[in-house]
mmCIF file of C-alpha atoms in Angstrom:
data_model
loop_
_atom_site.group_PDB
_atom_site.id
_atom_site.type_symbol
_atom_site.label_atom_id
_atom_site.label_comp_id
_atom_site.label_asym_id
_atom_site.label_seq_id
_atom_site.Cartn_x
_atom_site.Cartn_y
_atom_site.Cartn_z
ATOM 1 C CA MET A 123 -168.179 120.435 20.830
ATOM 2 C CA ILE A 124 -169.997 122.343 18.145
ATOM 3 C CA GLU A 125 -172.597 124.767 19.422
ATOM 4 C CA PHE A 126 -175.728 124.223 17.461
ATOM 5 C CA PRO A 127 -179.361 125.290 17.445
ATOM 6 C CA SER A 128 -181.116 124.596 20.686
ATOM 7 C CA LYS A 129 -184.287 123.855 18.766
ATOM 8 C CA LEU A 130 -184.724 121.787 15.701
ATOM 9 C CA PRO A 131 -186.119 123.887 12.884
ATOM 10 C CA GLU A 132 -189.654 122.969 11.933
ATOM 11 C CA LYS A 133 -188.866 123.471 8.290
ATOM 12 C CA PRO A 134 -185.716 124.315 6.424
ATOM 13 C CA GLU A 135 -185.013 127.965 5.941
ATOM 14 C CA ASP A 136 -183.752 129.898 2.972
ATOM 15 C CA SER A 137 -184.176 127.921 -0.202
ATOM 16 C CA ALA A 138 -183.414 124.445 0.986
ATOM 17 C CA ARG A 139 -185.104 122.138 -1.416
ATOM 18 C CA THR A 140 -186.656 118.868 -0.507
ATOM 19 C CA LYS A 141 -189.084 116.714 -2.410
ATOM 20 C CA LYS A 142 -191.776 117.374 0.194
ATOM 21 C CA GLU A 143 -191.566 121.107 -0.400
ATOM 22 C CA SER A 144 -192.193 121.074 -4.096
ATOM 23 C CA SER A 145 -194.751 123.896 -3.739
ATOM 24 C CA GLU A 146 -191.963 126.271 -2.708
ATOM 25 C CA VAL A 147 -189.801 125.597 -5.713
ATOM 26 C CA GLU A 148 -190.015 126.618 -9.327
ATOM 27 C CA PRO A 149 -188.836 124.244 -12.034
ATOM 28 C CA ILE A 150 -186.369 125.682 -14.480
ATOM 29 C CA ILE A 151 -185.352 124.174 -17.788
ATOM 30 C CA ILE A 152 -181.806 124.475 -19.052
ATOM 31 C CA ARG A 153 -181.000 123.334 -22.575
ATOM 32 C CA LEU A 154 -178.432 123.716 -25.308
ATOM 33 C CA GLU A 155 -179.485 125.523 -28.477
ATOM 34 C CA ASN A 156 -176.844 125.711 -31.181
ATOM 35 C CA GLY A 157 -174.146 125.434 -28.555
ATOM 36 C CA ASN A 158 -175.648 128.220 -26.443
ATOM 37 C CA VAL A 159 -177.042 127.556 -22.984
ATOM 38 C CA ARG A 160 -180.653 128.682 -22.587
ATOM 39 C CA VAL A 161 -182.099 129.037 -19.125
ATOM 40 C CA GLU A 162 -185.865 129.260 -19.199
ATOM 41 C CA LEU A 163 -187.882 130.322 -16.243
ATOM 42 C CA PRO A 164 -191.651 129.797 -16.119
ATOM 43 C CA GLY A 165 -193.600 132.447 -17.983
ATOM 44 C CA GLY A 166 -191.063 132.802 -20.782
ATOM 45 C CA THR A 167 -188.571 134.764 -18.685
ATOM 46 C CA ARG A 168 -184.939 134.057 -19.437
ATOM 47 C CA ILE A 169 -181.665 134.793 -17.769
ATOM 48 C CA ASN A 170 -178.418 135.288 -19.545
ATOM 49 C CA LEU A 171 -175.399 133.209 -18.560
ATOM 50 C CA GLU A 172 -173.289 134.237 -21.517
ATOM 51 C CA GLY A 173 -169.592 134.385 -20.761
ATOM 52 C CA LYS A 174 -169.993 133.047 -17.257
ATOM 53 C CA ASN A 175 -168.109 130.035 -15.949
ATOM 54 C CA ILE A 176 -171.296 128.187 -15.229
ATOM 55 C CA GLU A 177 -172.163 128.395 -18.942
ATOM 56 C CA ILE A 178 -168.980 126.529 -19.892
ATOM 57 C CA VAL A 179 -169.730 123.815 -17.337
ATOM 58 C CA LEU A 180 -173.297 123.459 -18.568
ATOM 59 C CA GLN A 181 -172.067 123.189 -22.150
ATOM 60 C CA LYS A 182 -170.053 120.157 -21.054
ATOM 61 C CA ILE A 183 -172.786 118.564 -18.958
ATOM 62 C CA LEU A 184 -175.805 119.084 -21.198
ATOM 63 C CA PRO A 185 -176.396 116.648 -24.017
ATOM 64 C CA SER A 186 -175.870 118.408 -27.341
ATOM 65 C CA SER A 187 -178.853 116.884 -29.107
ATOM 66 C CA GLY A 188 -181.963 118.340 -27.581
ATOM 67 C CA GLY A 189 -181.456 117.100 -24.028
ATOM 68 C CA GLU A 190 -182.342 119.291 -21.121
ATOM 69 C CA LEU A 191 -181.603 119.683 -17.444
ATOM 70 C CA ARG A 192 -184.414 120.412 -15.028
ATOM 71 C CA ILE A 193 -183.517 122.111 -11.794
ATOM 72 C CA GLU A 194 -185.553 123.681 -9.030
ATOM 73 C CA VAL A 195 -185.004 127.074 -7.476
ATOM 74 C CA ASN A 196 -186.783 129.115 -4.833
ATOM 75 C CA ARG A 197 -190.147 130.282 -6.162
ATOM 76 C CA GLU A 198 -189.985 133.633 -4.361
ATOM 77 C CA LYS A 199 -186.752 134.562 -6.167
ATOM 78 C CA VAL A 200 -188.281 133.797 -9.551
ATOM 79 C CA GLU A 201 -191.376 135.820 -8.631
ATOM 80 C CA ASP A 202 -189.199 138.795 -7.617
ATOM 81 C CA LEU A 203 -187.536 138.758 -11.021
ATOM 82 C CA ARG A 204 -190.854 138.445 -12.824
ATOM 83 C CA ARG A 205 -192.289 141.378 -10.851
ATOM 84 C CA GLN A 206 -189.341 143.605 -11.711
ATOM 85 C CA GLN A 207 -189.535 142.671 -15.392
ATOM 86 C CA GLU A 208 -193.264 143.336 -15.455
ATOM 87 C CA LYS A 209 -192.632 146.761 -13.920
ATOM 88 C CA THR A 210 -190.061 147.442 -16.630
ATOM 89 C CA ARG A 211 -192.480 146.404 -19.359
ATOM 90 C CA LYS A 212 -195.150 148.771 -18.008
ATOM 91 C CA LYS A 213 -192.697 151.642 -17.739
ATOM 92 C CA MET A 214 -191.568 151.055 -21.314
ATOM 93 C CA GLU A 215 -195.191 151.196 -22.444
ATOM 94 C CA ASP A 216 -195.700 154.439 -20.488
ATOM 95 C CA LEU A 217 -192.579 155.910 -22.023
ATOM 96 C CA SER A 218 -193.543 155.059 -25.586
ATOM 97 C CA GLU A 219 -197.009 156.477 -24.962
ATOM 98 C CA ARG A 220 -195.565 159.684 -23.541
ATOM 99 C CA ILE A 221 -193.144 160.126 -26.400
ATOM 100 C CA SER A 222 -195.133 158.982 -29.409
ATOM 101 C CA GLY A 223 -198.658 159.348 -28.078
ATOM 102 C CA GLU A 224 -199.439 155.685 -28.613
ATOM 103 C CA LYS A 225 -198.940 152.670 -26.419
ATOM 104 C CA ARG A 226 -196.715 150.313 -28.341
ATOM 105 C CA SER A 227 -197.054 146.783 -27.129
ATOM 106 C CA VAL A 228 -193.786 144.965 -26.890
ATOM 107 C CA SER A 229 -193.424 141.224 -27.387
ATOM 108 C CA VAL A 230 -192.800 140.140 -23.806
ATOM 109 C CA GLN A 231 -190.638 137.150 -24.569
ATOM 110 C CA LYS A 232 -188.343 139.057 -26.930
ATOM 111 C CA PHE A 233 -188.348 142.136 -24.787
ATOM 112 C CA PHE A 234 -186.737 140.383 -21.831
ATOM 113 C CA GLU A 235 -183.678 139.559 -23.824
ATOM 114 C CA LEU A 236 -181.163 142.287 -23.236
ATOM 115 C CA SER A 237 -180.522 143.070 -26.904
ATOM 116 C CA ASN A 238 -184.222 143.648 -27.545
ATOM 117 C CA PHE A 239 -184.591 145.746 -24.471
ATOM 118 C CA ILE A 240 -181.677 147.955 -25.486
ATOM 119 C CA SER A 241 -183.027 148.341 -29.023
ATOM 120 C CA GLU A 242 -186.402 149.419 -27.600
ATOM 121 C CA ILE A 243 -184.653 151.961 -25.381
ATOM 122 C CA GLU A 244 -182.686 153.223 -28.402
ATOM 123 C CA LYS A 245 -185.931 153.747 -30.295
ATOM 124 C CA LEU A 246 -187.275 155.780 -27.399
ATOM 125 C CA ARG A 247 -184.100 157.853 -27.298
ATOM 126 C CA GLU A 248 -184.422 158.596 -30.998
ATOM 127 C CA ALA A 249 -188.066 159.590 -30.570
ATOM 128 C CA ALA A 250 -187.184 161.802 -27.609
ATOM 129 C CA ASN A 251 -184.370 163.464 -29.567
ATOM 130 C CA ASN A 252 -186.741 164.176 -32.434
ATOM 131 C CA SER A 253 -189.392 165.597 -30.150
ATOM 132 C CA SER A 254 -189.880 169.169 -29.010
ATOM 133 C CA LEU A 255 -188.057 168.533 -25.738
ATOM 134 C CA ASP A 256 -185.635 171.218 -24.618
ATOM 135 C CA GLU A 257 -181.925 170.613 -25.159
ATOM 136 C CA GLU A 258 -181.161 170.062 -21.477
ATOM 137 C CA SER A 259 -183.791 167.323 -21.200
ATOM 138 C CA LYS A 260 -182.509 165.676 -24.376
ATOM 139 C CA LYS A 261 -179.000 165.730 -22.960
ATOM 140 C CA ARG A 262 -180.152 164.110 -19.721
ATOM 141 C CA ILE A 263 -182.091 161.453 -21.628
ATOM 142 C CA ASN A 264 -179.060 160.645 -23.769
ATOM 143 C CA GLU A 265 -176.909 160.259 -20.669
ATOM 144 C CA LEU A 266 -179.529 158.078 -19.076
ATOM 145 C CA VAL A 267 -179.823 155.807 -22.122
ATOM 146 C CA GLU A 268 -176.034 155.431 -22.187
ATOM 147 C CA LYS A 269 -176.170 154.316 -18.564
ATOM 148 C CA ILE A 270 -179.023 151.892 -19.264
ATOM 149 C CA SER A 271 -177.189 150.389 -22.256
ATOM 150 C CA SER A 272 -174.055 149.851 -20.244
ATOM 151 C CA THR A 273 -175.839 148.111 -17.393
ATOM 152 C CA SER A 274 -174.202 144.788 -17.945
ATOM 153 C CA SER A 275 -175.812 141.507 -17.046
ATOM 154 C CA SER A 276 -172.508 140.172 -15.804
ATOM 155 C CA GLU A 277 -172.158 142.422 -12.805
ATOM 156 C CA VAL A 278 -170.208 140.649 -10.150
ATOM 157 C CA ILE A 279 -171.590 139.837 -6.759
ATOM 158 C CA GLN A 280 -170.760 142.402 -4.153
ATOM 159 C CA ILE A 281 -168.954 140.623 -1.394
ATOM 160 C CA THR A 282 -167.608 142.575 1.542
ATOM 161 C CA GLN A 283 -164.713 141.762 3.842
ATOM 162 C CA GLN A 284 -167.319 141.239 6.544
ATOM 163 C CA ASP A 285 -169.118 138.657 4.369
ATOM 164 C CA LEU A 286 -165.823 136.899 3.774
ATOM 165 C CA GLU A 287 -165.159 136.620 7.484
ATOM 166 C CA LYS A 288 -168.687 135.357 8.109
ATOM 167 C CA ILE A 289 -168.362 132.692 5.430
ATOM 168 C CA LYS A 290 -165.027 131.579 6.852
ATOM 169 C CA ARG A 291 -166.760 131.043 10.187
ATOM 170 C CA ILE A 292 -169.564 129.122 8.492
ATOM 171 C CA PHE A 293 -166.969 126.945 6.793
ATOM 172 C CA ASP A 294 -165.304 126.313 10.147
ATOM 173 C CA ILE A 295 -168.619 125.020 11.503
ATOM 174 C CA LEU A 296 -169.276 122.982 8.370
ATOM 175 C CA GLU A 297 -165.809 121.505 8.373
ATOM 176 C CA GLU A 298 -166.254 120.416 11.957
ATOM 177 C CA ILE A 299 -169.506 118.663 11.075
ATOM 178 C CA TYR A 300 -167.977 117.199 7.931
ATOM 179 C CA GLY A 301 -164.955 115.942 9.860
ATOM 180 C CA LEU A 302 -167.261 114.236 12.321
ATOM 181 C CA PHE A 303 -169.281 112.529 9.620
ATOM 182 C CA ARG A 304 -166.325 111.552 7.480
ATOM 183 C CA GLU A 305 -165.695 109.056 10.239
ATOM 184 C CA ILE A 306 -169.348 108.197 10.521
ATOM 185 C CA HIS A 307 -168.608 104.612 11.451
ATOM 186 C CA LYS A 308 -166.826 105.878 14.540
ATOM 187 C CA ILE A 309 -169.583 108.103 15.857
ATOM 188 C CA PRO A 310 -168.066 109.501 19.006
ATOM 189 C CA ARG A 311 -169.380 107.852 22.092
ATOM 190 C CA LYS A 312 -169.652 111.240 23.758
ATOM 191 C CA LEU A 313 -172.303 112.314 21.227
ATOM 192 C CA LEU A 314 -174.461 109.370 22.191
ATOM 193 C CA ASP A 315 -173.803 109.926 25.904
ATOM 194 C CA HIS A 316 -174.649 113.569 25.404
ATOM 195 C CA TYR A 317 -177.956 112.562 23.851
ATOM 196 C CA LYS A 318 -178.932 110.470 26.835
ATOM 197 C CA LYS A 319 -178.642 113.370 29.271
ATOM 198 C CA SER A 320 -181.920 114.914 30.289
ATOM 199 C CA ASP A 321 -180.910 118.520 29.637
ATOM 200 C CA GLU A 322 -183.311 119.720 26.964
ATOM 201 C CA GLU A 323 -180.908 121.900 25.034
ATOM 202 C CA ARG A 324 -178.282 119.185 24.830
ATOM 203 C CA PHE A 325 -180.971 116.739 23.842
ATOM 204 C CA PHE A 326 -182.010 118.867 20.858
ATOM 205 C CA THR A 327 -178.431 119.516 19.795
ATOM 206 C CA SER A 328 -177.617 115.847 19.834
ATOM 207 C CA THR A 329 -180.908 114.965 18.188
ATOM 208 C CA TYR A 330 -179.976 117.243 15.338
ATOM 209 C CA PHE A 331 -176.784 115.295 14.741
ATOM 210 C CA LEU A 332 -178.518 111.979 15.137
ATOM 211 C CA LYS A 333 -181.045 113.054 12.527
ATOM 212 C CA ILE A 334 -178.229 113.857 10.132
ATOM 213 C CA ILE A 335 -176.635 110.473 10.822
ATOM 214 C CA LYS A 336 -179.935 108.810 10.043
ATOM 215 C CA THR A 337 -180.455 110.655 6.751
ATOM 216 C CA ILE A 338 -176.872 109.935 5.706
ATOM 217 C CA ILE A 339 -177.023 106.225 6.301
ATOM 218 C CA GLU A 340 -180.416 106.071 4.609
ATOM 219 C CA GLU A 341 -178.753 107.831 1.660
ATOM 220 C CA GLN A 342 -181.313 110.633 1.674
ATOM 221 C CA PHE A 343 -179.218 113.317 0.058
ATOM 222 C CA ASP A 344 -182.067 115.861 -0.112
ATOM 223 C CA GLN A 345 -182.843 115.488 3.576
ATOM 224 C CA THR A 346 -179.182 115.635 4.619
ATOM 225 C CA LEU A 347 -178.712 118.798 2.580
ATOM 226 C CA SER A 348 -181.890 120.289 3.949
ATOM 227 C CA LEU A 349 -180.885 119.572 7.558
ATOM 228 C CA LEU A 350 -177.443 121.062 7.027
ATOM 229 C CA ILE A 351 -178.840 124.216 5.418
ATOM 230 C CA SER A 352 -181.481 124.719 8.097
ATOM 231 C CA GLY A 353 -178.927 124.057 10.834
ATOM 232 C CA ILE A 354 -176.460 126.504 9.342
ATOM 233 C CA SER A 355 -179.204 129.123 8.812
ATOM 234 C CA ASN A 356 -180.223 128.802 12.454
ATOM 235 C CA ALA A 357 -176.643 128.878 13.684
ATOM 236 C CA LEU A 358 -176.090 132.063 11.630
ATOM 237 C CA LYS A 359 -179.196 133.664 13.067
ATOM 238 C CA MET A 360 -178.129 132.820 16.609
ATOM 239 C CA ARG A 361 -174.740 134.417 16.014
ATOM 240 C CA ASP A 362 -176.231 137.368 14.118
ATOM 241 C CA LEU A 363 -174.183 136.376 11.091
ATOM 242 C CA ARG A 364 -176.716 137.038 8.357
ATOM 243 C CA ILE A 365 -175.439 137.222 4.818
ATOM 244 C CA ASP A 366 -177.188 138.171 1.584
ATOM 245 C CA THR A 367 -178.912 135.357 -0.232
ATOM 246 C CA ASP A 368 -176.938 135.864 -3.458
ATOM 247 C CA VAL A 369 -173.679 135.537 -1.522
ATOM 248 C CA PHE A 370 -175.030 132.485 0.328
ATOM 249 C CA SER A 371 -176.149 130.837 -2.942
ATOM 250 C CA THR A 372 -172.876 131.571 -4.706
ATOM 251 C CA TYR A 373 -170.362 130.588 -2.062
ATOM 252 C CA VAL A 374 -171.954 128.655 0.792
ATOM 253 C CA LYS A 375 -174.626 126.411 -0.691
ATOM 254 C CA PRO A 376 -172.319 124.695 -3.210
ATOM 255 C CA MET A 377 -169.996 123.754 -0.365
ATOM 256 C CA ILE A 378 -172.875 122.399 1.725
ATOM 257 C CA ALA A 379 -174.108 120.387 -1.284
ATOM 258 C CA MET A 380 -170.639 118.904 -1.864
ATOM 259 C CA MET A 381 -170.301 117.960 1.790
ATOM 260 C CA ALA A 382 -173.775 116.415 1.970
ATOM 261 C CA GLY A 383 -173.024 114.478 -1.230
ATOM 262 C CA ALA A 384 -169.655 113.279 0.040
ATOM 263 C CA MET A 385 -171.149 112.154 3.351
ATOM 264 C CA VAL A 386 -173.932 110.209 1.666
ATOM 265 C CA ASN A 387 -171.401 108.789 -0.792
ATOM 266 C CA LYS A 388 -169.306 107.559 2.125
ATOM 267 C CA VAL A 389 -171.967 105.111 3.267
ATOM 268 C CA GLN A 390 -173.314 104.184 -0.142
ATOM 269 C CA GLY A 391 -172.995 100.496 -0.659
ATOM 270 C CA SER A 392 -171.285 99.998 2.686
ATOM 271 C CA LYS A 393 -173.335 97.523 4.658
ATOM 272 C CA GLN A 394 -170.521 97.260 7.172
ATOM 273 C CA THR A 395 -170.715 100.982 7.995
ATOM 274 C CA ARG A 396 -174.475 100.806 8.397
ATOM 275 C CA ASP A 397 -174.320 97.779 10.650
ATOM 276 C CA GLU A 398 -171.611 99.363 12.778
ATOM 277 C CA ILE A 399 -173.690 102.525 13.257
ATOM 278 C CA ARG A 400 -176.771 100.531 14.207
ATOM 279 C CA ARG A 401 -174.724 98.516 16.692
ATOM 280 C CA GLN A 402 -173.509 101.707 18.323
ATOM 281 C CA PHE A 403 -177.047 103.009 18.594
ATOM 282 C CA GLU A 404 -178.220 99.743 20.120
ATOM 283 C CA SER A 405 -175.421 99.704 22.663
ATOM 284 C CA ALA A 406 -176.353 103.257 23.660
ATOM 285 C CA LYS A 407 -179.968 102.021 23.977
ATOM 286 C CA ILE A 408 -181.251 104.501 21.397
ATOM 287 C CA ASN A 409 -183.940 103.323 19.047
ATOM 288 C CA PHE A 410 -182.574 104.418 15.707
ATOM 289 C CA GLU A 411 -185.867 103.810 13.894
ATOM 290 C CA ASN A 412 -187.663 106.302 16.160
ATOM 291 C CA ILE A 413 -185.443 109.270 15.332
ATOM 292 C CA ASN A 414 -187.461 111.543 13.113
ATOM 293 C CA MET B 46 -159.399 113.740 -7.363
ATOM 294 C CA ASP B 47 -161.608 112.239 -4.673
ATOM 295 C CA GLN B 48 -164.515 114.151 -3.159
ATOM 296 C CA ASN B 49 -162.785 114.735 0.153
ATOM 297 C CA LYS B 50 -159.741 116.268 -1.538
ATOM 298 C CA ILE B 51 -161.960 118.508 -3.680
ATOM 299 C CA ILE B 52 -163.749 119.801 -0.577
ATOM 300 C CA LYS B 53 -160.489 120.425 1.282
ATOM 301 C CA LYS B 54 -158.917 122.203 -1.683
ATOM 302 C CA ALA B 55 -162.027 124.364 -2.243
ATOM 303 C CA LEU B 56 -162.053 125.369 1.437
ATOM 304 C CA GLU B 57 -158.369 126.216 1.220
ATOM 305 C CA LEU B 58 -158.905 128.449 -1.833
ATOM 306 C CA PHE B 59 -161.739 130.270 -0.125
ATOM 307 C CA ARG B 60 -159.782 130.813 3.072
ATOM 308 C CA GLU B 61 -156.942 132.265 1.006
ATOM 309 C CA GLY B 62 -159.450 134.741 -0.419
ATOM 310 C CA LYS B 63 -159.198 133.296 -3.961
ATOM 311 C CA LEU B 64 -162.910 133.541 -4.611
ATOM 312 C CA GLU B 65 -162.944 133.178 -8.390
ATOM 313 C CA GLU B 66 -160.567 130.231 -8.186
ATOM 314 C CA TYR B 67 -162.799 128.730 -5.514
ATOM 315 C CA LYS B 68 -165.866 128.956 -7.745
ATOM 316 C CA ASN B 69 -164.019 127.695 -10.814
ATOM 317 C CA PHE B 70 -162.482 124.834 -8.914
ATOM 318 C CA ILE B 71 -165.906 123.635 -7.765
ATOM 319 C CA LEU B 72 -167.286 123.885 -11.298
ATOM 320 C CA GLU B 73 -164.275 122.130 -12.825
ATOM 321 C CA ASN B 74 -164.703 119.208 -10.436
ATOM 322 C CA LEU B 75 -168.480 119.061 -10.504
ATOM 323 C CA GLN B 76 -168.546 115.783 -12.364
ATOM 324 C CA GLU B 77 -166.766 114.011 -9.515
ATOM 325 C CA PHE B 78 -170.008 114.300 -7.546
ATOM 326 C CA SER B 79 -173.341 112.542 -7.929
ATOM 327 C CA GLU B 80 -175.953 113.887 -10.319
ATOM 328 C CA GLU B 81 -178.088 115.212 -7.455
ATOM 329 C CA VAL B 82 -175.127 117.170 -6.037
ATOM 330 C CA GLN B 83 -174.390 118.589 -9.493
ATOM 331 C CA LYS B 84 -178.002 119.671 -9.872
ATOM 332 C CA GLU B 85 -178.016 121.313 -6.443
ATOM 333 C CA ILE B 86 -174.866 123.280 -7.193
ATOM 334 C CA ILE B 87 -176.127 124.391 -10.592
ATOM 335 C CA ALA B 88 -179.497 125.333 -9.077
ATOM 336 C CA SER B 89 -177.743 127.321 -6.388
ATOM 337 C CA LEU B 90 -175.596 129.231 -8.874
ATOM 338 C CA VAL B 91 -178.558 129.834 -11.201
ATOM 339 C CA GLU B 92 -180.513 131.121 -8.218
ATOM 340 C CA ALA B 93 -177.690 133.569 -7.477
ATOM 341 C CA GLU B 94 -177.858 134.703 -11.122
ATOM 342 C CA ILE B 95 -181.627 135.237 -10.772
ATOM 343 C CA ILE B 96 -181.047 137.399 -7.696
ATOM 344 C CA LYS B 97 -178.397 139.442 -9.535
ATOM 345 C CA GLU B 98 -180.643 139.738 -12.585
ATOM 346 C CA THR B 99 -183.495 140.982 -10.368
ATOM 347 C CA ALA B 100 -181.210 143.661 -8.920
ATOM 348 C CA ARG B 101 -180.247 144.687 -12.460
ATOM 349 C CA TRP B 102 -183.890 145.074 -13.581
ATOM 350 C CA GLU B 103 -184.568 147.031 -10.406
ATOM 351 C CA LYS B 104 -181.761 149.398 -11.323
ATOM 352 C CA LEU B 105 -183.117 149.698 -14.860
ATOM 353 C CA ASN B 106 -186.541 150.526 -13.457
ATOM 354 C CA GLN B 107 -185.072 153.364 -11.432
ATOM 355 C CA MET B 108 -183.489 154.761 -14.586
ATOM 356 C CA LEU B 109 -186.720 154.424 -16.554
ATOM 357 C CA GLU B 110 -188.481 156.235 -13.738
ATOM 358 C CA GLU B 111 -185.958 159.044 -14.152
ATOM 359 C CA PHE B 112 -186.625 159.026 -17.900
ATOM 360 C CA LEU B 113 -190.352 159.425 -17.201
ATOM 361 C CA GLU B 114 -189.669 162.241 -14.762
ATOM 362 C CA ILE B 115 -187.694 164.180 -17.374
ATOM 363 C CA LEU B 116 -190.651 163.879 -19.741
ATOM 364 C CA SER B 117 -193.068 164.923 -16.981
ATOM 365 C CA ASN B 118 -191.100 168.077 -16.227
ATOM 366 C CA ARG B 119 -191.491 169.160 -19.821
ATOM 367 C CA THR B 120 -195.298 169.134 -19.618
#
């Protein structure tokens, strides 16, 4: 039997997105402009997906004539990016003031595009080279600007062997859950028997699964996904298997989304499956409607 | 390919350590899933890009700080 959280999470962790939690998410607009994918974050900030696989997929999915895709991501992550960019903008202003004696304001929207940022840095390098700085300082600045210019936006995610092992364990847990729910119409009797026992920990564990069953047969994809993510986050915490959020978002969340989608898809349009599940609940004397 | 086969194959690729293939395989088969699943996966990958982008700006800020320090030492 899968070991799972002894307590049901009050609210999903990480960046699980549900309709009820709209205040925690930031809407993002993705559109095609002359064949290029533009990802716009609130406040005019943009991220560059050029040359990445996701760009090719989006080029296929997005309608070519002015259509757009709206997605939601964790607000905190967007805020972190905005804060860093604002810091950069201030530092650039400081630098131009220190070099030329005047604070040059930079167009924020243009500035955050890499090419504009690099051209601003190049201007500062030129000004520094033409200033009365000593040769050693000029040399260091030139080296620094080279480093800044070569800081590519397509740096790959750092994934360690330890992360890999952790994700494999997460996938083992997920696969076990997925295997169980692939046969949702044959919910194992032992799960229902387990639920009826008075032991509190077992009760919560089984309740967690029963909640997932309920969201699946009610075709609530968002809720199923949210329950799976919060369950996995809790299971990771209990096993001290924390992994970085970028690694989680890149490798784990897509798998959870596919599984949640496949499970919901399994019952879609299948009245027979629904009726069978309800019958099983009734025979175990569990009021399905009251599971929440 | 049906959804179950896609999931199994993706898990297999990951377990073999073929991470790029794993990611590509999911993206190539995205359209086999419902629109809400597609949106979740895209949102998740975009979120990862935002996190990476944040780390990149953080690194740039450290370098700009160094730039400022060089100028400060002159005065």
